[in-house]
Tab-separated table of C-alpha atoms in Angstrom:
chain	number	residue	atom	x	y	z
D	1358	GLU	CA	22.092	10.879	-25.939
D	1359	ASN	CA	21.857	7.096	-26.007
D	1360	LYS	CA	18.773	5.781	-24.278
D	1361	GLY	CA	19.416	2.941	-21.863
D	1362	VAL	CA	23.126	3.740	-21.504
D	1363	ARG	CA	24.109	4.178	-17.854
D	1364	THR	CA	27.241	5.964	-16.673
D	1365	ARG	CA	28.578	6.923	-13.253
D	1366	ALA	CA	27.654	10.538	-12.467
D	1367	ARG	CA	31.084	11.372	-11.066
D	1368	ASP	CA	30.650	15.085	-11.830
D	1369	HIS	CA	27.473	15.391	-9.767
D	1370	PRO	CA	28.086	16.917	-6.299
D	1371	LEU	CA	26.036	14.186	-4.649
D	1372	TYR	CA	28.338	11.453	-5.995
D	1373	GLY	CA	31.199	12.435	-3.712
D	1374	VAL	CA	28.865	12.732	-0.708
D	1375	LEU	CA	27.497	9.214	-1.177
D	1376	HIS	CA	30.703	7.559	-2.384
D	1377	ASP	CA	33.580	9.305	-0.580
D	1378	LEU	CA	32.841	11.830	2.184
D	1379	ALA	CA	29.420	12.399	3.733
D	1380	ASN	CA	30.829	15.583	5.232
D	1381	GLU	CA	34.218	17.049	6.068
D	1382	GLU	CA	34.394	14.948	9.249
D	1383	THR	CA	32.771	11.654	8.246
D	1384	THR	CA	33.589	9.171	5.518
D	1385	SER	CA	30.824	7.712	3.425
D	1386	LEU	CA	31.377	4.257	4.939
D	1387	ASN	CA	31.154	5.539	8.523
D	1388	PHE	CA	28.007	7.461	7.663
D	1389	ARG	CA	26.341	4.417	6.103
D	1390	GLU	CA	27.303	2.261	9.083
D	1391	ALA	CA	25.711	4.761	11.458
D	1392	CYS	CA	22.555	4.865	9.335
D	1393	ILE	CA	22.243	1.083	9.148
D	1394	ALA	CA	22.834	0.739	12.898
D	1395	SER	CA	20.101	3.330	13.507
D	1396	LEU	CA	17.710	1.477	11.204
D	1397	LEU	CA	18.322	-1.861	12.893
D	1398	LEU	CA	18.038	-0.494	16.431
D	1399	TRP	CA	15.480	2.321	16.133
D	1400	GLY	CA	13.855	1.673	12.745
D	1401	ASN	CA	14.871	5.107	11.447
D	1402	ALA	CA	17.991	6.916	10.244
D	1403	TYR	CA	18.257	10.711	10.066
D	1404	ALA	CA	20.756	13.202	8.689
D	1405	ARG	CA	20.757	16.957	8.230
D	1406	ILE	CA	21.108	17.966	4.595
D	1407	GLU	CA	23.554	20.713	3.669
D	1408	ARG	CA	23.010	22.295	0.229
D	1409	GLN	CA	24.848	24.766	-1.957
D	1410	ALA	CA	23.445	26.124	-5.227
D	1411	GLY	CA	20.590	23.645	-4.957
D	1412	HIS	CA	22.831	20.565	-4.711
D	1413	VAL	CA	23.485	18.373	-1.679
D	1414	THR	CA	27.066	18.915	-0.531
D	1415	ALA	CA	27.070	17.232	2.903
D	1416	LEU	CA	25.050	14.964	5.175
D	1417	TRP	CA	25.345	15.283	8.962
D	1418	PHE	CA	24.174	12.297	10.999
D	1419	LEU	CA	21.483	12.883	13.655
D	1420	LYS	CA	20.854	10.509	16.545
D	1421	PRO	CA	17.493	8.765	16.054
D	1422	GLN	CA	16.695	8.627	19.788
D	1423	ARG	CA	16.728	12.442	19.871
D	1424	MET	CA	14.396	12.904	16.886
D	1425	GLU	CA	10.623	13.305	17.033
D	1426	VAL	CA	8.542	13.165	13.835
D	1427	TYR	CA	4.902	14.209	13.670
D	1428	ARG	CA	2.390	15.829	11.340
D	1429	ASP	CA	1.316	19.385	12.169
D	1430	LYS	CA	-2.437	19.533	12.728
D	1431	HIS	CA	-2.851	22.965	11.162
D	1432	SER	CA	-0.580	22.855	8.138
D	1433	GLY	CA	-0.644	19.100	7.577
D	1434	GLN	CA	3.132	19.143	7.002
D	1435	LEU	CA	5.645	16.846	8.619
D	1436	VAL	CA	7.794	18.356	11.340
D	1437	TYR	CA	11.153	17.007	12.485
D	1438	LYS	CA	11.937	18.109	16.024
D	1439	TYR	CA	15.475	17.358	17.218
D	1440	LEU	CA	16.952	17.705	20.689
D	1441	ASP	CA	20.650	18.519	20.283
D	1442	GLU	CA	23.502	17.837	22.705
D	1443	THR	CA	23.081	21.194	24.421
D	1444	GLY	CA	19.415	20.554	25.228
D	1445	GLN	CA	18.161	22.947	22.572
D	1446	THR	CA	15.201	21.854	20.408
D	1447	ILE	CA	15.546	22.465	16.670
D	1448	GLU	CA	12.717	22.093	14.165
D	1449	PHE	CA	13.494	21.018	10.600
D	1450	ASN	CA	11.385	20.986	7.467
D	1451	PRO	CA	11.195	17.684	5.549
D	1452	CYS	CA	13.401	19.110	2.787
D	1453	GLU	CA	16.190	19.622	5.349
D	1454	ILE	CA	16.263	16.000	6.563
D	1455	PHE	CA	17.514	12.812	4.929
D	1456	HIS	CA	15.216	10.174	6.442
D	1457	VAL	CA	15.523	6.440	5.813
D	1458	ILE	CA	12.422	4.705	7.151
D	1459	GLY	CA	12.396	1.076	8.220
D	1460	PHE	CA	9.271	-1.068	8.413
D	1461	SER	CA	6.439	1.350	9.127
D	1462	LEU	CA	2.693	1.254	9.731
D	1463	ASP	CA	2.070	4.913	8.860
D	1464	GLY	CA	4.822	5.762	6.369
D	1465	ILE	CA	6.027	8.565	8.631
D	1466	LYS	CA	8.211	6.793	11.126
D	1467	GLY	CA	9.685	3.307	11.214
D	1468	ILE	CA	9.124	0.707	13.917
D	1469	SER	CA	12.077	-0.395	16.030
D	1470	PRO	CA	12.882	-4.101	15.486
D	1471	ILE	CA	14.349	-4.182	18.991
D	1472	GLN	CA	11.158	-2.811	20.531
D	1473	GLN	CA	9.021	-5.351	18.698
D	1474	ALA	CA	11.266	-8.215	19.829
D	1475	LYS	CA	11.837	-6.976	23.379
D	1476	GLN	CA	10.582	-10.191	24.989
D	1477	THR	CA	12.970	-12.334	22.960
D	1478	ILE	CA	15.886	-10.010	23.677
D	1479	GLY	CA	14.929	-9.796	27.362
D	1480	LEU	CA	15.003	-13.573	27.654
D	1481	THR	CA	18.428	-13.618	25.993
D	1482	ILE	CA	19.788	-11.041	28.453
D	1483	ALA	CA	18.320	-12.914	31.415
D	1484	THR	CA	19.839	-16.180	30.187
D	1485	GLU	CA	23.246	-14.576	29.780
D	1486	GLU	CA	23.122	-13.039	33.263
D	1487	TYR	CA	22.145	-16.376	34.756
D	1488	GLY	CA	24.961	-18.100	32.897
D	1489	ALA	CA	27.498	-15.580	34.172
D	1490	LYS	CA	26.371	-16.111	37.767
D	1491	PHE	CA	26.231	-19.860	37.278
D	1492	PHE	CA	29.821	-20.210	36.086
D	1493	SER	CA	31.293	-17.553	38.376
D	1494	ASN	CA	30.610	-19.750	41.392
D	1495	GLY	CA	32.431	-23.046	40.969
D	1496	ALA	CA	31.690	-24.125	44.587
D	1497	ARG	CA	27.872	-24.042	44.262
D	1498	PRO	CA	26.259	-27.347	45.274
D	1499	GLY	CA	28.288	-29.355	42.836
D	1500	GLY	CA	29.232	-31.450	45.821
D	1501	VAL	CA	28.622	-32.117	49.526
D	1502	LEU	CA	31.108	-32.507	52.393
D	1503	GLU	CA	30.114	-35.320	54.744
D	1504	THR	CA	31.526	-36.321	58.132
D	1505	ALA	CA	30.474	-38.929	60.674
D	1506	GLY	CA	30.849	-36.574	63.599
D	1507	VAL	CA	29.433	-33.175	64.421
D	1508	VAL	CA	31.063	-30.203	62.749
D	1509	LYS	CA	31.722	-27.653	65.455
D	1510	ASP	CA	32.178	-24.684	63.141
D	1511	PRO	CA	30.472	-25.350	59.758
D	1512	GLU	CA	30.860	-21.742	58.670
D	1513	ARG	CA	34.627	-21.929	59.090
D	1514	LEU	CA	34.756	-25.181	57.111
D	1515	ARG	CA	32.580	-23.733	54.354
D	1516	ALA	CA	34.670	-20.552	54.175
D	1517	SER	CA	37.875	-22.564	54.050
D	1518	TRP	CA	36.503	-24.746	51.248
D	1519	ASN	CA	35.278	-21.769	49.239
D	1520	ALA	CA	38.548	-19.919	49.645
D	1521	GLN	CA	40.459	-22.820	48.115
D	1522	PHE	CA	38.092	-24.119	45.453
D	1523	GLN	CA	35.507	-21.455	44.571
D	1524	GLY	CA	35.660	-19.765	41.170
D	1525	SER	CA	36.968	-20.774	37.776
D	1526	ARG	CA	40.602	-20.063	38.731
D	1527	ASN	CA	40.490	-22.689	41.471
D	1528	SER	CA	38.634	-25.366	39.545
D	1529	HIS	CA	40.209	-28.867	39.288
D	1530	LYS	CA	42.506	-28.319	42.294
D	1531	ILE	CA	43.376	-31.346	44.446
D	1532	ALA	CA	41.404	-31.371	47.710
D	1533	VAL	CA	42.956	-32.707	50.943
D	1534	LEU	CA	40.208	-33.812	53.363
D	1535	GLU	CA	40.747	-34.170	57.127
D	1536	GLU	CA	38.923	-35.668	60.108
D	1537	GLY	CA	37.069	-38.292	58.088
D	1538	ILE	CA	35.403	-35.763	55.805
D	1539	LYS	CA	34.091	-37.240	52.551
D	1540	TYR	CA	33.205	-35.391	49.345
D	1541	HIS	CA	30.163	-36.418	47.309
D	1542	SER	CA	29.698	-34.954	43.837
D	1543	ILE	CA	26.278	-33.723	42.787
D	1544	GLY	CA	25.477	-33.363	39.099
D	1545	ILE	CA	23.935	-30.265	37.639
D	1546	PRO	CA	20.141	-30.560	37.728
D	1547	PRO	CA	18.650	-30.904	34.219
D	1548	GLU	CA	16.577	-27.723	34.584
D	1549	GLU	CA	19.782	-25.765	35.279
D	1550	ALA	CA	21.861	-27.401	32.575
D	1551	GLN	CA	19.046	-26.668	30.112
D	1552	PHE	CA	19.974	-22.996	30.007
D	1553	LEU	CA	22.862	-23.897	27.671
D	1554	GLU	CA	20.376	-25.098	25.075
D	1555	THR	CA	18.204	-22.080	25.805
D	1556	ARG	CA	21.105	-19.766	25.164
D	1557	LYS	CA	21.861	-21.443	21.832
D	1558	PHE	CA	18.189	-21.186	20.865
D	1559	GLN	CA	18.134	-17.495	21.734
D	1560	LEU	CA	21.033	-16.880	19.351
D	1561	SER	CA	18.861	-18.233	16.558
D	1562	GLU	CA	15.970	-16.080	17.743
D	1563	ILE	CA	18.083	-12.928	17.466
D	1564	CYS	CA	19.151	-14.012	13.976
D	1565	ARG	CA	15.492	-14.369	13.009
D	1566	ILE	CA	14.750	-10.782	14.029
D	1567	PHE	CA	17.234	-9.446	11.477
D	1568	ARG	CA	17.058	-12.445	9.082
D	1569	VAL	CA	20.761	-13.188	9.434
D	1570	PRO	CA	21.993	-16.730	8.628
D	1571	PRO	CA	23.370	-18.349	11.817
D	1572	HIS	CA	26.704	-19.163	10.179
D	1573	MET	CA	27.427	-15.417	9.977
D	1574	ILE	CA	27.597	-15.244	13.782
D	1575	ALA	CA	29.781	-18.390	13.917
D	1576	ASP	CA	26.891	-20.773	14.667
D	1577	LEU	CA	27.892	-23.607	12.346
D	1578	ASP	CA	25.740	-26.425	13.757
D	1579	ARG	CA	23.668	-26.728	10.575
D	1580	ALA	CA	26.210	-25.323	8.142
D	1581	THR	CA	27.935	-27.475	5.532
D	1582	PHE	CA	30.494	-26.765	2.869
D	1583	SER	CA	27.832	-26.991	0.172
D	1584	ASN	CA	25.170	-24.736	1.696
D	1585	ILE	CA	27.307	-21.879	3.079
D	1586	GLU	CA	27.625	-20.264	-0.347
D	1587	HIS	CA	23.880	-20.426	-1.008
D	1588	GLN	CA	23.095	-19.071	2.454
D	1589	SER	CA	25.420	-16.154	1.788
D	1590	ILE	CA	23.657	-15.422	-1.510
D	1591	GLU	CA	20.261	-15.658	0.202
D	1592	PHE	CA	21.551	-13.227	2.840
D	1593	VAL	CA	22.094	-10.634	0.116
D	1594	GLN	CA	18.773	-11.349	-1.606
D	1595	HIS	CA	16.452	-11.626	1.372
D	1596	THR	CA	18.223	-9.709	4.165
D	1597	LEU	CA	20.335	-6.943	2.656
D	1598	ARG	CA	18.178	-6.213	-0.387
D	1599	PRO	CA	15.141	-4.758	1.471
D	1600	TRP	CA	17.386	-2.400	3.475
D	1601	ILE	CA	19.318	-1.437	0.344
D	1602	VAL	CA	16.106	-0.573	-1.504
D	1603	ARG	CA	14.946	1.557	1.440
D	1604	TYR	CA	18.249	3.440	1.397
D	1605	GLU	CA	18.219	3.893	-2.407
D	1606	GLN	CA	14.652	5.177	-2.448
D	1607	ALA	CA	15.365	7.563	0.439
D	1608	ILE	CA	18.222	9.023	-1.619
D	1609	TYR	CA	15.875	9.357	-4.599
D	1610	LYS	CA	13.199	11.058	-2.473
D	1611	CYS	CA	15.282	13.305	-0.211
D	1612	LEU	CA	18.495	14.147	-2.084
D	1613	LEU	CA	17.463	14.525	-5.723
D	1614	SER	CA	15.361	17.354	-7.137
D	1615	LYS	CA	12.289	16.608	-9.234
D	1616	GLU	CA	14.238	17.411	-12.394
D	1617	GLU	CA	17.209	15.246	-11.388
D	1618	ARG	CA	15.001	12.224	-10.747
D	1619	TYR	CA	14.504	11.832	-14.511
D	1620	THR	CA	18.244	11.496	-15.049
D	1621	TYR	CA	19.923	10.277	-11.861
D	1622	TYR	CA	19.394	7.438	-9.420
D	1623	ALA	CA	21.375	5.732	-6.647
D	1624	ARG	CA	22.330	2.072	-6.707
D	1625	PHE	CA	24.317	-0.160	-4.363
D	1626	ASN	CA	26.441	-2.626	-6.285
D	1627	VAL	CA	26.172	-6.030	-4.573
D	1628	ASP	CA	27.295	-8.107	-7.550
D	1629	GLY	CA	30.502	-9.015	-5.746
D	1630	LEU	CA	28.503	-10.484	-2.848
D	1631	LEU	CA	26.414	-12.585	-5.234
D	1632	ARG	CA	29.349	-14.133	-7.042
D	1633	GLY	CA	29.605	-17.881	-6.703
D	1634	ASP	CA	32.767	-19.975	-6.544
D	1635	TYR	CA	35.382	-19.673	-9.286
D	1636	GLN	CA	34.181	-22.624	-11.352
D	1637	SER	CA	30.541	-21.461	-11.311
D	1638	ARG	CA	31.560	-17.934	-12.348
D	1639	MET	CA	33.668	-19.200	-15.236
D	1640	GLN	CA	30.821	-21.386	-16.478
D	1641	GLY	CA	28.432	-18.443	-16.337
D	1642	TYR	CA	30.898	-16.183	-18.156
D	1643	ALA	CA	31.399	-18.833	-20.846
D	1644	ILE	CA	27.641	-19.035	-21.473
D	1645	GLY	CA	27.355	-15.252	-21.695
D	1646	ARG	CA	30.380	-15.017	-23.996
D	1647	GLN	CA	29.187	-17.749	-26.333
D	1648	ASN	CA	25.685	-16.307	-26.589
D	1649	GLY	CA	26.865	-12.786	-27.311
D	1650	TRP	CA	25.638	-10.817	-24.302
D	1651	LEU	CA	29.046	-10.596	-22.576
D	1652	SER	CA	32.269	-9.324	-24.099
D	1653	ALA	CA	35.794	-10.061	-22.891
D	1654	ASN	CA	35.986	-6.657	-21.228
D	1655	ASP	CA	32.583	-7.122	-19.575
D	1656	ILE	CA	33.904	-10.271	-17.938
D	1657	ARG	CA	37.222	-8.668	-17.006
D	1658	GLU	CA	35.383	-5.763	-15.367
D	1659	LEU	CA	33.302	-8.178	-13.289
D	1660	GLU	CA	36.532	-9.861	-12.183
D	1661	ASP	CA	38.140	-6.482	-11.348
D	1662	MET	CA	40.638	-6.734	-14.210
D	1663	ASN	CA	41.794	-4.068	-16.664
D	1664	PRO	CA	40.258	-4.017	-20.167
D	1665	ILE	CA	42.145	-5.338	-23.166
D	1666	GLU	CA	42.368	-4.100	-26.730
D	1667	ASP	CA	39.471	-5.256	-28.936
D	1668	GLY	CA	37.839	-6.707	-25.840
D	1669	ASP	CA	34.511	-4.971	-26.453
D	1670	ILE	CA	33.618	-7.177	-29.431
D	1671	TYR	CA	30.587	-9.411	-28.896
D	1672	LEU	CA	30.749	-12.866	-30.447
D	1673	VAL	CA	28.211	-15.599	-31.192
D	1674	ASN	CA	28.530	-19.149	-32.424
D	1675	GLY	CA	28.662	-19.313	-36.232
D	1676	ASN	CA	26.149	-22.151	-36.481
D	1677	MET	CA	23.423	-20.108	-34.794
D	1678	VAL	CA	21.159	-18.037	-37.110
D	1679	PRO	CA	17.596	-16.774	-36.731
D	1680	ALA	CA	14.935	-19.432	-37.236
D	1681	THR	CA	13.374	-17.485	-40.122
D	1682	GLY	CA	16.737	-17.270	-41.823
D	1683	ARG	CA	17.337	-21.026	-41.491
D	1684	GLN	CA	13.883	-21.762	-42.924
D	1685	ALA	CA	14.555	-19.466	-45.899
D	1686	GLN	CA	17.894	-21.155	-46.529
D	1687	ASP	CA	16.263	-24.601	-46.498
D	1688	GLU	CA	13.667	-23.457	-49.028
D	1689	LYS	CA	16.387	-22.072	-51.307
D	1690	LYS	CA	18.265	-25.367	-51.128
D	1691	GLN	CA	15.113	-27.259	-52.078
D	1692	ILE	CA	14.511	-24.956	-55.053
D	1693	ARG	CA	18.100	-25.303	-56.203
D	1694	GLY	CA	17.920	-29.069	-55.853
D	1695	GLY	CA	14.731	-29.158	-57.935
D	1696	LYS	CA	16.247	-27.082	-60.707
D	1697	LYS	CA	19.262	-29.359	-60.935
D	1698	GLY	CA	16.970	-32.418	-61.142
D	1699	ASP	CA	14.937	-30.865	-63.988
D	1700	GLY	CA	18.056	-30.149	-65.930
């Protein structure tokens, strides 16, 4: 057994559950998506654990809005109470539930980010509803019909005008005015036009809740060619990483036995998301290759390429030796030079 050597535990039953199929009906990707959506919306993700011979063989997703978690007053143990689709309440022990907890104040149940930001989200919804009503009525007082005489039937005139020019489909049509009627355009009041800026601001507010860079929702106002790459890397480091660690530690806590925790662990590989542009990667590989901590096959694996023969050899520059060795060589040269001078 080589200490420090890590290998993929492909033979472990849990590997297939986490990597391929969470259960016979759900792929691993679909399961993870459901869990992450639950974490972001409710602050918690739950799944029922199915075991055989002591090993986890399947995970069945449970809807977070139907789960209640509390500590029993008498036993002091956590209880998971779930209301299924048929209306039946089922109680689970902690060992039967895979629970990923978001930000929490008690360590038992996570806090919903949506609930904490309900005012911000409510303002966003209200702004969107107002915008929909605003643009659905193209004949709102954007203009006034004026005539020198008395309009006998203003309702008929208004209905006729609306029928021809109201709504987005009728915008920019040519109006034919009769009986000396004049049309005067009225601009949108500033307080009503301001909702466009409000809506854009609310997009940024939603991004702040989940720490998502605006360029990832196609808001490119402050994005440049040079900072997009760094924002994407920061997204992995500061946004994804905390959720990934929560998920990894939940796997360690809920799905591995005490004995297995000494040998196995779960890890999400995000190296591909952290890779820079091609030139930066090649420069980094060159430094690692020249300094002896990357082999040709290490680099090829990072670039998703097949290994080559003799590609596991680690090389260093020939003019680099330990400082103590260089000092000893200098002393030997001095001694040899002195002997030749004496002779």
